[in-house]
XYZ file of C-alpha atoms in Angstrom:
604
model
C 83.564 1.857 8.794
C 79.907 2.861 8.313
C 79.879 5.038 5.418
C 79.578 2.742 2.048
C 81.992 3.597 -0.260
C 80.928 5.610 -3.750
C 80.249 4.466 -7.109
C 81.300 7.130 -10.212
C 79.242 9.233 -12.081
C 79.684 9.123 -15.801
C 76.872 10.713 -16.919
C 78.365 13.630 -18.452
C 80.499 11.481 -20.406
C 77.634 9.804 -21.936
C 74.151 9.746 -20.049
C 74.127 6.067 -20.931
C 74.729 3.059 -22.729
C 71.268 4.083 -24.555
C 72.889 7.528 -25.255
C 72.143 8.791 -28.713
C 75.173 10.955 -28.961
C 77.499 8.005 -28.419
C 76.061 6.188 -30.929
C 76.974 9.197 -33.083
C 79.933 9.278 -31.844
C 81.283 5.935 -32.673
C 79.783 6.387 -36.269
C 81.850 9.661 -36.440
C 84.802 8.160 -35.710
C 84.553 5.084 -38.843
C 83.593 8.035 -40.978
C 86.578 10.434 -39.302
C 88.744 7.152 -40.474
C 87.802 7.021 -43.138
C 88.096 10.669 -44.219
C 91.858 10.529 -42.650
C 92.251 7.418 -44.728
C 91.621 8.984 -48.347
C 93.883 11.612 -46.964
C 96.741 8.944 -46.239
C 95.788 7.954 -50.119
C 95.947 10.773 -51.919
C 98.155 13.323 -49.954
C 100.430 11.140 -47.951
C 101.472 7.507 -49.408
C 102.406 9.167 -53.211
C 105.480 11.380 -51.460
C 106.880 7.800 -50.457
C 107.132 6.531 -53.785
C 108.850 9.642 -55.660
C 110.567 12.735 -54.642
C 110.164 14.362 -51.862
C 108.276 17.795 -52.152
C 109.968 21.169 -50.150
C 110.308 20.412 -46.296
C 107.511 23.204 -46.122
C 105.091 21.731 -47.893
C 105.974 18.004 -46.257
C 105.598 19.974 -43.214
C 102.006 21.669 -44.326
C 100.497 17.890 -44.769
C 102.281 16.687 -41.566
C 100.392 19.223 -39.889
C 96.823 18.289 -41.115
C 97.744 14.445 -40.368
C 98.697 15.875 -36.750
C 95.337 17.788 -36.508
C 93.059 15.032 -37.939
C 94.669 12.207 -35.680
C 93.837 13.900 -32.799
C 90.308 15.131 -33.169
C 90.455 11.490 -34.171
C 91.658 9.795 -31.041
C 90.159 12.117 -28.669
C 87.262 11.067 -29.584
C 88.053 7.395 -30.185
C 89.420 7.528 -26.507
C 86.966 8.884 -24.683
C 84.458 5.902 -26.406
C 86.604 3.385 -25.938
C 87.049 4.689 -21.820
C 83.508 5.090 -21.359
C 82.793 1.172 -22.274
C 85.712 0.202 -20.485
C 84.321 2.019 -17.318
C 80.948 0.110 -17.413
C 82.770 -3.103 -17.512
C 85.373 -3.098 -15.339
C 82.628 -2.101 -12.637
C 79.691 -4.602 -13.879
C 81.091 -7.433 -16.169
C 77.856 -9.298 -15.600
C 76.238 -5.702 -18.754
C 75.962 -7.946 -21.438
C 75.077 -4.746 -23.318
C 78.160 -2.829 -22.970
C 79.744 -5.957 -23.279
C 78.289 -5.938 -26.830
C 79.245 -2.300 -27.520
C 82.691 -2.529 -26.552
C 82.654 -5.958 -28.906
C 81.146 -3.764 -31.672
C 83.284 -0.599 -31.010
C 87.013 -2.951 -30.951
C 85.570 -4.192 -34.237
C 84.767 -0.663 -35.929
C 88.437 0.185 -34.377
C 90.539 -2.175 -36.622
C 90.244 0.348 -39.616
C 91.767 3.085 -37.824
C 94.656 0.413 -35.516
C 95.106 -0.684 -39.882
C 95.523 2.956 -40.877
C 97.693 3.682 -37.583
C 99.871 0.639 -39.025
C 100.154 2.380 -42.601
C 101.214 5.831 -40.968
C 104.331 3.934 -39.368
C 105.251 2.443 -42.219
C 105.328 5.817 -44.227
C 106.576 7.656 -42.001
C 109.421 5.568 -41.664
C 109.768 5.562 -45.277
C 110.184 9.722 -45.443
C 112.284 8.982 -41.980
C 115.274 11.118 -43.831
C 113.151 13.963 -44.258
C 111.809 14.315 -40.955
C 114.088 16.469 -38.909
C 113.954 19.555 -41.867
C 110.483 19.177 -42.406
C 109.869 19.389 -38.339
C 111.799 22.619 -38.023
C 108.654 24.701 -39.684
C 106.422 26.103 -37.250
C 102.799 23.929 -36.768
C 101.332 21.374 -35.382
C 103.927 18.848 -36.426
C 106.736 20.828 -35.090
C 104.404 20.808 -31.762
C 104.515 16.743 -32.400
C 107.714 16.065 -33.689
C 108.306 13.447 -30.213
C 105.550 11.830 -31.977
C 106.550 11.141 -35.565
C 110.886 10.532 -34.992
C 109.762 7.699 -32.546
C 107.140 6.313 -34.929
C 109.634 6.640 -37.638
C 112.024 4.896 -35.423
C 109.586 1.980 -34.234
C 108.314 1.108 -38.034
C 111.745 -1.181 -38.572
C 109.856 -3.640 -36.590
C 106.721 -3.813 -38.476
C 105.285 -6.712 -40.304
C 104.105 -6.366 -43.990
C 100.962 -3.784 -43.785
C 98.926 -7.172 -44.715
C 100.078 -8.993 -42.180
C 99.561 -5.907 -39.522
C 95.962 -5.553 -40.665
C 95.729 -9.573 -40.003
C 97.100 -9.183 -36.845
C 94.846 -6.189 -35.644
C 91.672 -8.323 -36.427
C 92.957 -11.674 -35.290
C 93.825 -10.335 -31.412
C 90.523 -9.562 -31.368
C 89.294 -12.993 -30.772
C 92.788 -14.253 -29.660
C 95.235 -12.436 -27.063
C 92.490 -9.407 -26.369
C 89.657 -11.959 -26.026
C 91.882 -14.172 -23.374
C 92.545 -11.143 -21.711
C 88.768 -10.157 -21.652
C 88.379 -14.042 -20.292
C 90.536 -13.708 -17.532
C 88.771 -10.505 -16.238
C 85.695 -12.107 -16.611
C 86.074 -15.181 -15.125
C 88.249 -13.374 -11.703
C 85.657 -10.671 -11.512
C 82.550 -12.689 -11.399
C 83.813 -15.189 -8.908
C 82.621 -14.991 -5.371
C 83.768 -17.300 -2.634
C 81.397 -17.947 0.457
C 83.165 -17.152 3.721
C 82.454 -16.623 7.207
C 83.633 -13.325 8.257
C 82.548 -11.070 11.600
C 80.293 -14.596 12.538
C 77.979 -14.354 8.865
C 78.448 -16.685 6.102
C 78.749 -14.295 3.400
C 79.300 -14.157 -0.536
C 82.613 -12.219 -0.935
C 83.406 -11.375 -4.859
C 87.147 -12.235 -5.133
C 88.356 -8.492 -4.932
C 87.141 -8.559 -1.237
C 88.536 -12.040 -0.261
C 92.034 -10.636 -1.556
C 91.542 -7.686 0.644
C 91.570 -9.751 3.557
C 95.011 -10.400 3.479
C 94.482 -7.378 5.236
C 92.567 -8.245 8.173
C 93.978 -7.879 11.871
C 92.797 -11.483 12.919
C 95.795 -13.915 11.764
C 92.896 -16.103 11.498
C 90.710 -14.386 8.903
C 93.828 -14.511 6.853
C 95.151 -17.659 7.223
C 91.257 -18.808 5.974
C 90.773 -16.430 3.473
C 94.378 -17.630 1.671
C 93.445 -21.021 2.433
C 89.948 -20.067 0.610
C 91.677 -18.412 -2.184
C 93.813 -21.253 -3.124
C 90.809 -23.531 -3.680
C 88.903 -20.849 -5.749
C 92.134 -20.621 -7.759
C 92.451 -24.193 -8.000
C 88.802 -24.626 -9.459
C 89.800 -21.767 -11.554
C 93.238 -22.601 -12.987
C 92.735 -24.791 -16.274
C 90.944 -21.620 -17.759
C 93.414 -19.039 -16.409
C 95.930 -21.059 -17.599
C 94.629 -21.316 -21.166
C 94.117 -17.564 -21.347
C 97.656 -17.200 -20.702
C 99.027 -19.493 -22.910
C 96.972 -17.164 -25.624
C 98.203 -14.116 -24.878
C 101.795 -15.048 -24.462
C 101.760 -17.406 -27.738
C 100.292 -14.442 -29.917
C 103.074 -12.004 -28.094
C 105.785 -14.471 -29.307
C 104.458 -15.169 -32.731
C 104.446 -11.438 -33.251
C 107.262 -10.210 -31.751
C 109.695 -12.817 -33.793
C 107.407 -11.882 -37.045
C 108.246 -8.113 -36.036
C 112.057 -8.686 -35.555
C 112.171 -8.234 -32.255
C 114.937 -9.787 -29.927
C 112.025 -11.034 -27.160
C 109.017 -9.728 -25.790
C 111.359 -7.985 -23.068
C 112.798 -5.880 -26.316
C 109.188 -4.454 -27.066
C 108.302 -3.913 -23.726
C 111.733 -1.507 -23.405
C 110.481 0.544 -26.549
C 107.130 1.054 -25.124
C 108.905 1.767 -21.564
C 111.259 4.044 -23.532
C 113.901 2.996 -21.987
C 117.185 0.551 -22.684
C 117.864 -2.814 -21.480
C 121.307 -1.377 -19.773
C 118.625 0.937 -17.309
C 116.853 -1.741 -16.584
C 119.767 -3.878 -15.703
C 121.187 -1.135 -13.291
C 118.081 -0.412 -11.703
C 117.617 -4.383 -10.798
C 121.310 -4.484 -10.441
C 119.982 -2.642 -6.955
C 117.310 -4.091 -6.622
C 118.800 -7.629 -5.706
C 121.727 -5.643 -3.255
C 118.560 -4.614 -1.463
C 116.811 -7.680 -1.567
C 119.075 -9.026 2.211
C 117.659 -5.698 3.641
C 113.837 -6.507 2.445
C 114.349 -10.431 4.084
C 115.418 -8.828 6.849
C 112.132 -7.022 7.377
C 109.972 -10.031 6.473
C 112.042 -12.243 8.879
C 111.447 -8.631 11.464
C 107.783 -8.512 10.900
C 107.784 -12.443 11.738
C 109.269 -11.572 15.122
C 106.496 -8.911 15.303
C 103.835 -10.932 14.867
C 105.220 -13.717 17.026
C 105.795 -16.525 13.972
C 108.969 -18.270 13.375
C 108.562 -17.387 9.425
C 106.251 -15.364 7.808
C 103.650 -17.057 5.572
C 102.556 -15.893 2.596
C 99.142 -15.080 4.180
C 100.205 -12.674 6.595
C 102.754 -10.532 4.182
C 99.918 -7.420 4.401
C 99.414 -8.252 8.021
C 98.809 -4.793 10.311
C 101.292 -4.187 13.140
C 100.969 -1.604 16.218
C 97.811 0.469 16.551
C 97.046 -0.651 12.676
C 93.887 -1.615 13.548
C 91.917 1.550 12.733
C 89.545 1.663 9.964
C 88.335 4.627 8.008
C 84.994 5.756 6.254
C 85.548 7.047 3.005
C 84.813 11.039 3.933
C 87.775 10.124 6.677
C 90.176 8.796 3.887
C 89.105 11.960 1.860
C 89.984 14.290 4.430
C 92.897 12.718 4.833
C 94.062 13.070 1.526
C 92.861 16.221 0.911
C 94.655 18.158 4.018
C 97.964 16.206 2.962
C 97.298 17.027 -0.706
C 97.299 20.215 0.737
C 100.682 20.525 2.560
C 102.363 19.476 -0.604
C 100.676 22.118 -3.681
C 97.182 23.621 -3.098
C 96.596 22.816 -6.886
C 96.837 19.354 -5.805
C 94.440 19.518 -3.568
C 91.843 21.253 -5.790
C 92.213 18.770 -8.518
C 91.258 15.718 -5.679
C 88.781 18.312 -3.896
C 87.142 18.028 -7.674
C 87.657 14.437 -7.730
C 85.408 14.058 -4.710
C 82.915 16.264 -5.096
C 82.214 15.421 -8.848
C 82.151 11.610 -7.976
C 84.989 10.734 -10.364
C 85.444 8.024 -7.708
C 84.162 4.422 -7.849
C 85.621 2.577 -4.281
C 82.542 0.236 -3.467
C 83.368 -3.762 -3.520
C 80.973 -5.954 -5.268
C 80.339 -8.525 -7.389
C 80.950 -7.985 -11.192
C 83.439 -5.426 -10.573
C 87.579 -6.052 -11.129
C 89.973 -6.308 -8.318
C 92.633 -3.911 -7.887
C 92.553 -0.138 -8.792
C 93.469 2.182 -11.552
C 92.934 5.692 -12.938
C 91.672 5.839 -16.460
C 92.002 9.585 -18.437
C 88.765 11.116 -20.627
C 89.942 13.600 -23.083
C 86.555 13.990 -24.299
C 85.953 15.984 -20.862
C 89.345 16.363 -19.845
C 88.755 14.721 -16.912
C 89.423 11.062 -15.028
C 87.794 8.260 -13.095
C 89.594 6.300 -10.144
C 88.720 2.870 -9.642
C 89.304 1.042 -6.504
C 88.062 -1.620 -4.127
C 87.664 0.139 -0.584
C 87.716 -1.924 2.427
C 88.563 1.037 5.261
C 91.784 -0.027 5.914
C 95.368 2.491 5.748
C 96.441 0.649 2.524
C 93.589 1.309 0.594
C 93.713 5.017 2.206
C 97.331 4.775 0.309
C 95.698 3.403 -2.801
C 93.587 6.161 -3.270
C 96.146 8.934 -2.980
C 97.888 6.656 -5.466
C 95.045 6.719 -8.431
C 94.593 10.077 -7.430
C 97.750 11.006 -8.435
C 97.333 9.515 -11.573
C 94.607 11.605 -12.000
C 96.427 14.684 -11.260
C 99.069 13.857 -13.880
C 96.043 13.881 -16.420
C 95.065 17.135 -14.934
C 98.790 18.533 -15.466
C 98.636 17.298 -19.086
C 95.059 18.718 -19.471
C 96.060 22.071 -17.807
C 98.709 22.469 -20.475
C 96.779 21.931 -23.186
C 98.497 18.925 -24.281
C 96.746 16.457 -27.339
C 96.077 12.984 -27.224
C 99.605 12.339 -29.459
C 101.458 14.477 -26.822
C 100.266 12.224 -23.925
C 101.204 8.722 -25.006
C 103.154 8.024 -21.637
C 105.327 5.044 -21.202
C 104.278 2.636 -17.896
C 107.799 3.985 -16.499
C 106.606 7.583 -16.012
C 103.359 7.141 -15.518
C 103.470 5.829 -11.618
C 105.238 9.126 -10.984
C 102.923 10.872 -9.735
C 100.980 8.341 -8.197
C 104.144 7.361 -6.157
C 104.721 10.557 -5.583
C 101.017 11.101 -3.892
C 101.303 7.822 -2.134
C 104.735 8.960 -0.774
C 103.241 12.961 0.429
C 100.940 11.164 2.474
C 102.911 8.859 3.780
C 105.385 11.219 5.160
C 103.098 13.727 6.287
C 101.360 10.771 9.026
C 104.747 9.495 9.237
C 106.297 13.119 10.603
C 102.916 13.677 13.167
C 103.511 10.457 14.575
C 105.090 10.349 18.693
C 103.681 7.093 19.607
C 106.239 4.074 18.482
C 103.168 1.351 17.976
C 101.355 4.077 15.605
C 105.108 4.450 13.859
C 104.850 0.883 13.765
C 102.118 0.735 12.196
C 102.569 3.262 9.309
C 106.089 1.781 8.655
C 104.171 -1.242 8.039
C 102.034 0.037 5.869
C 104.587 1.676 3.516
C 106.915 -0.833 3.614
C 104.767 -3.635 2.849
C 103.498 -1.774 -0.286
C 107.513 -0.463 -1.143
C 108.749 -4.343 -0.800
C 105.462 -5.575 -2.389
C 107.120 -3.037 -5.610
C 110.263 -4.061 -5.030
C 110.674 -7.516 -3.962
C 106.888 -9.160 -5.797
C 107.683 -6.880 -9.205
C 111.207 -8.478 -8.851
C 109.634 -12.148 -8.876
C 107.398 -11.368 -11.147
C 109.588 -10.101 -13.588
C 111.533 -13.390 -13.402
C 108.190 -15.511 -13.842
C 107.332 -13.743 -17.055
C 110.772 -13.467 -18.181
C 110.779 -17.795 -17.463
C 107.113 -18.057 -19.217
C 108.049 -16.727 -21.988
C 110.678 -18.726 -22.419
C 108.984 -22.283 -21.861
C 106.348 -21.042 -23.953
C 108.434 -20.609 -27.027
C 108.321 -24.269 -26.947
C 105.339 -25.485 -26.035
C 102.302 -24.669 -23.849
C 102.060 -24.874 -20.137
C 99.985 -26.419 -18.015
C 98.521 -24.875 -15.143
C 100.578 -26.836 -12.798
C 103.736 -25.779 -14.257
C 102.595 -22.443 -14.225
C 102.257 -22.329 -10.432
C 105.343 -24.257 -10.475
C 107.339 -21.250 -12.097
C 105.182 -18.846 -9.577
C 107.181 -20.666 -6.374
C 110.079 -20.772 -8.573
C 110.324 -17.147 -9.059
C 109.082 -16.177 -5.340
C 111.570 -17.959 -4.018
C 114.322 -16.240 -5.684
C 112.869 -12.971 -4.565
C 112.233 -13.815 -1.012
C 114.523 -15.877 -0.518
C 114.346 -16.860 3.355
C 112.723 -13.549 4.002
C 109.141 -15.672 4.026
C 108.142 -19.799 4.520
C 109.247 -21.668 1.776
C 106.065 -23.360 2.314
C 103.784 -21.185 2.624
C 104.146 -18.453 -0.571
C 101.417 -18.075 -3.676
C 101.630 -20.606 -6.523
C 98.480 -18.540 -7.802
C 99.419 -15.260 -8.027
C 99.392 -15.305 -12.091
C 95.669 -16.219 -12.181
C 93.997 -13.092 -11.078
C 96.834 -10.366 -11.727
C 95.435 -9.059 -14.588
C 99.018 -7.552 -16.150
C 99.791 -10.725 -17.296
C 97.405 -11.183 -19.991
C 97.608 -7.938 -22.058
C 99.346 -8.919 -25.713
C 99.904 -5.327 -26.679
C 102.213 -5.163 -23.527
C 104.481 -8.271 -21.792
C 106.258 -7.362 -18.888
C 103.651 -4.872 -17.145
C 105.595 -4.702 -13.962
C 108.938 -3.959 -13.818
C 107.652 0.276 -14.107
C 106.141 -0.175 -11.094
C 109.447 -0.885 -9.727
C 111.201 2.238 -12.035
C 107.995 4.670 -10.507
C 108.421 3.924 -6.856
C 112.188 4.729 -6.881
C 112.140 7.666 -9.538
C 109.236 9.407 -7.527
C 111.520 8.412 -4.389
C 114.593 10.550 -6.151
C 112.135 13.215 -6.881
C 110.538 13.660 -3.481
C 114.112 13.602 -2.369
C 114.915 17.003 -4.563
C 111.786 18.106 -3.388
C 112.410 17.504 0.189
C 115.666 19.791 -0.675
C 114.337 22.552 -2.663
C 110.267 22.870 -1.203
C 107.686 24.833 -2.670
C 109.617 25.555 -5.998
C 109.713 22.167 -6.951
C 105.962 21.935 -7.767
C 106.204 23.889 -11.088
C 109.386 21.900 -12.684
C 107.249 18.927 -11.141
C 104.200 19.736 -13.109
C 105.513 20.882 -15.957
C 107.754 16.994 -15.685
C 103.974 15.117 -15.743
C 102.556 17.306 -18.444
C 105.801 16.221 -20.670
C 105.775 12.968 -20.097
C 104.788 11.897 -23.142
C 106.943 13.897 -25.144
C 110.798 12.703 -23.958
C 111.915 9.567 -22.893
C 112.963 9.032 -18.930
C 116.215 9.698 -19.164
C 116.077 13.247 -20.936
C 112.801 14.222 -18.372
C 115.400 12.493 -15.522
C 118.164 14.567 -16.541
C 116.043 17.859 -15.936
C 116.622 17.264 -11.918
C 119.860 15.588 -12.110
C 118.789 12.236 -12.135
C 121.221 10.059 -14.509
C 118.394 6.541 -14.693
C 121.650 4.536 -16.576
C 123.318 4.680 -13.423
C 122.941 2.598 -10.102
C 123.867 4.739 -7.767
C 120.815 7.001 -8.351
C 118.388 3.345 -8.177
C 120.597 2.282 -4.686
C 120.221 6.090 -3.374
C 116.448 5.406 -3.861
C 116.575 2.052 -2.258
C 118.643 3.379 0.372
C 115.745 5.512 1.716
C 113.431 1.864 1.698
C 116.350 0.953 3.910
C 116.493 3.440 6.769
C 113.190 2.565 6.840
C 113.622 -0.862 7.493
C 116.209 -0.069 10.014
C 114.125 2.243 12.015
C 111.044 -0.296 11.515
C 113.451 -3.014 13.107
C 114.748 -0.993 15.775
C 110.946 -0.161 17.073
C 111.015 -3.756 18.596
C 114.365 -3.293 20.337
């Protein structure tokens, strides 16, 4: 791989950090807040304290709230993205370090007045569903305001909100800020193609990759002492941000942290407990192709270090332009409008894939309303799994497109983690197939098998332990703080149970919590079990597709752009797709398995 992999453009966004017109911008939106705040005043927080007016003119002043919230948060949005951008790719700008510091800070006036909505809007709760039938923008919203009149029961006092909005900002959010810091700026010196070289962390976890068992084996042997150096730290930012989740989720009246995670997920805790009520009947079949790849790879147990190992004629690498190609004729096969949106994505350099130092590990998609457009982060390395990651950010780019396309507002696209690796999945999976179905030679089937299934089982089996190592943080937590040790103790705890004696009980990842950044966001505990809900709804889905074709896109698009106006089960129900139920979760499983199968029976 020759070509070096691009860096975004964000320049018509704003030209810079220097940028006159955001400064504007961010002292539109405190005056915006303000101006929506006397309106909350005046016109909004007196119909809470006497009678009621007509439903019309309730509706009338629902409408301008509607309209003034999202001017509002468009706006508010595409600031906050643009600062976000410029860190998660250089955390060593001290400048828009500063900004985002000063913008979070002018934000805690409008996260106080967002607090104050809830509350009254739960207060006129009753009056909702007549005022809502009146045409306008709050009919157009009325998702919106029954589920924020539903959430206010678990609110604290409004005094005790406002607390908490400006406290997180040098408590759970400023862990979390730690933690990306401290795993973004680390670089580990390792000798790699016969050069001692400076890897930033990003790049050292990418060789778990690499076709030489011994490049892996010393670059998780290098990772556990970078880890080790790093863990007192790590460990204290995650005692922060799971204390203040606790303290506020008992304040709030929540059952756990798990309860407030299922609201934002929008779905119940008897969905969740069918879909992992699969999960762990599948979890023989996944052991079985760990202890299968072992064989492969000639080991008597597979080691923790080798989990992403390549297998059969894996060991091709490509440049970028081959990966776009790639994604754009497969794209292709599945909706034309598809592969216009990552055609755009590509040529408009809404794609940042170079490794380097200062810049976060991992990969994600992140939506601008201001433009209506997104950016795709990721850390390419050349290989077939980051090929796969890229049609998978790309496809969360293309469910911002659907949204976009429809003309849908910032209130109207508040999607729950559940739906929103739908389309990514969904991407992941088109490709996938389409190499899968061109494929004669058994090692190349080998290795694309590989490939998907150690991403699938890394979403089923890894979510599954690390669902069960929050779940078991939380709970030690509650009582006391934990040290890093016990931390990594839980870690082994909880991989154990998933792998069971699908890996080397010896060899597994005590420090997998340090540099997984999902773990340390207060607003939201339990950022993985929707992986888990995305890879085997979008499985479902491409099933019905599969079925019906080219007709499918449409109901599909029109599914992404509504995401964030019906919960999962009502979108679900739209195909047939009953999410309460395990049957549909095993069906989905089911197709992991005959996967498995035929991946076993290559080495027969």
């Amino acid at each position: 791989m020759s070509q070096t992999p691009p860096r975004w453009d964000l320049s018509n966004i704003y030209a810079s950090l220097d940028d006159p017109q955001l400064q504007a911008d961010m002292q539109a939106v405190i005056a915006q807040t303000q101006q929506l705040a006397e309106f909350y005043q005046s016109e909004l927080l007196p119909l809470a304290e006497k009678d009621l007016p007509s439903s019309e003119a309730l509706a009338q002043r629902l409408n301008k709230l509607i309209d003034e919230l999202n001017t509002l948060l468009e706006k508010a949005s595409t600031i906050g993205s643009f600062l976000f951008l410029n860190i998660s790719t250089n955390s060593f700008d001290k400048q828009a370090e500063q900004l985002l510091s000063r913008f979070q800070i002018d934000m805690v006036p409008l996260d106080n007045l967002l607090v104050q909505l809830r509350k009254w809007l739960g207060k006129v709760q009753r009056a909702l569903p007549e005022a809502l039938q009146h045409p306008g923008s709050a009919n157009q919203h009325a998702f919106f305001l029954l589920e924020e009149a539903e959430q206010s029961r678990y609110l604290m006092s409004e005094a005790e909100e406002m607390l908490a909005n400006e406290l997180t900002l040098s408590g759970g959010t400023a862990w979390g800020q730690l933690q990306g810091v401290l795993t973004s700026q680390k670089t580990a010196e390792f000798e790699l193609e016969g050069k001692m070289q400076q890897l930033p962390m990003p790049a050292l976890i990418n060789l778990r990759s690499h076709p030489s068992a011994e490049v892996r084996e010393r670059a998780y042997q290098t990772e556990m002492v970078v880890w080790e150096e790093l863990k007192e730290p790590l460990a204290a930012c995650l005692n922060g941000v799971k204390g203040e989740s606790l303290t506020l989720d008992k304040k709030r009246g929540r059952r756990d942290s798990l309860h407030a995670s299922l609201d934002l997920s929008r779905i119940d805790e008897d969905t969740l407990e069918a879909m992992f009520s699969a999960v762990r009947a599948s979890l023989p079949t996944f052991r079985r192709y760990f202890q299968g790849k072992a064989n492969y790879l000639g080991m008597p147990q597979l080691p923790w270090w080798s989990l992403l190992a390549p297998l059969g004629k894996s060991t091709q690498t490509y440049s970028f332009d081959e990966a776009r190609e790639l994604i754009l004729t497969y794209f292709g096969s599945f909706s034309p409008e598809l592969a216009n949106f990552a055609h755009t994505a590509f040529a408009k350099n809404w794609i940042d894939a170079e490794q380097r130092p200062g810049k976060r590990g991992g990969a994600f998609c992140d939506s601008i309303p201001g433009v209506k457009e997104s950016r795709v982060m990721c850390n390419f390395d050349g290989s077939l799994d980051q090929v796969f990651t890229l049609a998978h950010e790309l496809g969360h780019g293309f469910h911002n497109y659907c949204a976009y396309k429809a003309g849908k507002t910032p209130l109207q696209t508040r999607t729950p983690m559940t739906l929103a690796e739908t389309a990514s999945i969904m991407c992941e999976t088109i490709v996938f197939n389409a190499i899968h179905e061109a494929i004669s030679d058994p090692q190349e089937e080998l290795a694309i098998l590989e490939t998907n299934l150690a991403g699938s089982a890394e979403v089923v089996v890894d979510i599954y332990s690390r669902f069960l190592f929050e779940k078991e943080v939380f709970a030690r937590r509650a009582k006391s703080t934990l040290a890093a040790d016990e931390i990594s103790e839980v870690m082994l705890w909880a991989q154990r149970e998933a792998y069971g004696d699908g890996l080397d009980p010896n060899v597994l990842h005590k420090y997998m919590w340090t540099w997984k950044p999902h773990y340390y966001s207060p607003q939201f505990a339990f950022y993985n079990y929707p992986y888990t809900f995305g890879l085997l709804f979008a499985t479902g889905l491409y099933a019905i597709y599969a079925q019906r074709g080219a007709e499918f896109v449409p109901e599909y698009m029109q599914l992404l752009a509504s995401t964030g106006e019906a919960k999962p089960v009502d979108l679900a129900a739209r195909f047939g797709i009953h999410i309460s139920d395990q049957a549909f979760w095993q069906s989905s499983l089911d197709v992991l398995g005959s996967r498995i199968e035929r991946y076993l029976s290559l080495g027969q």
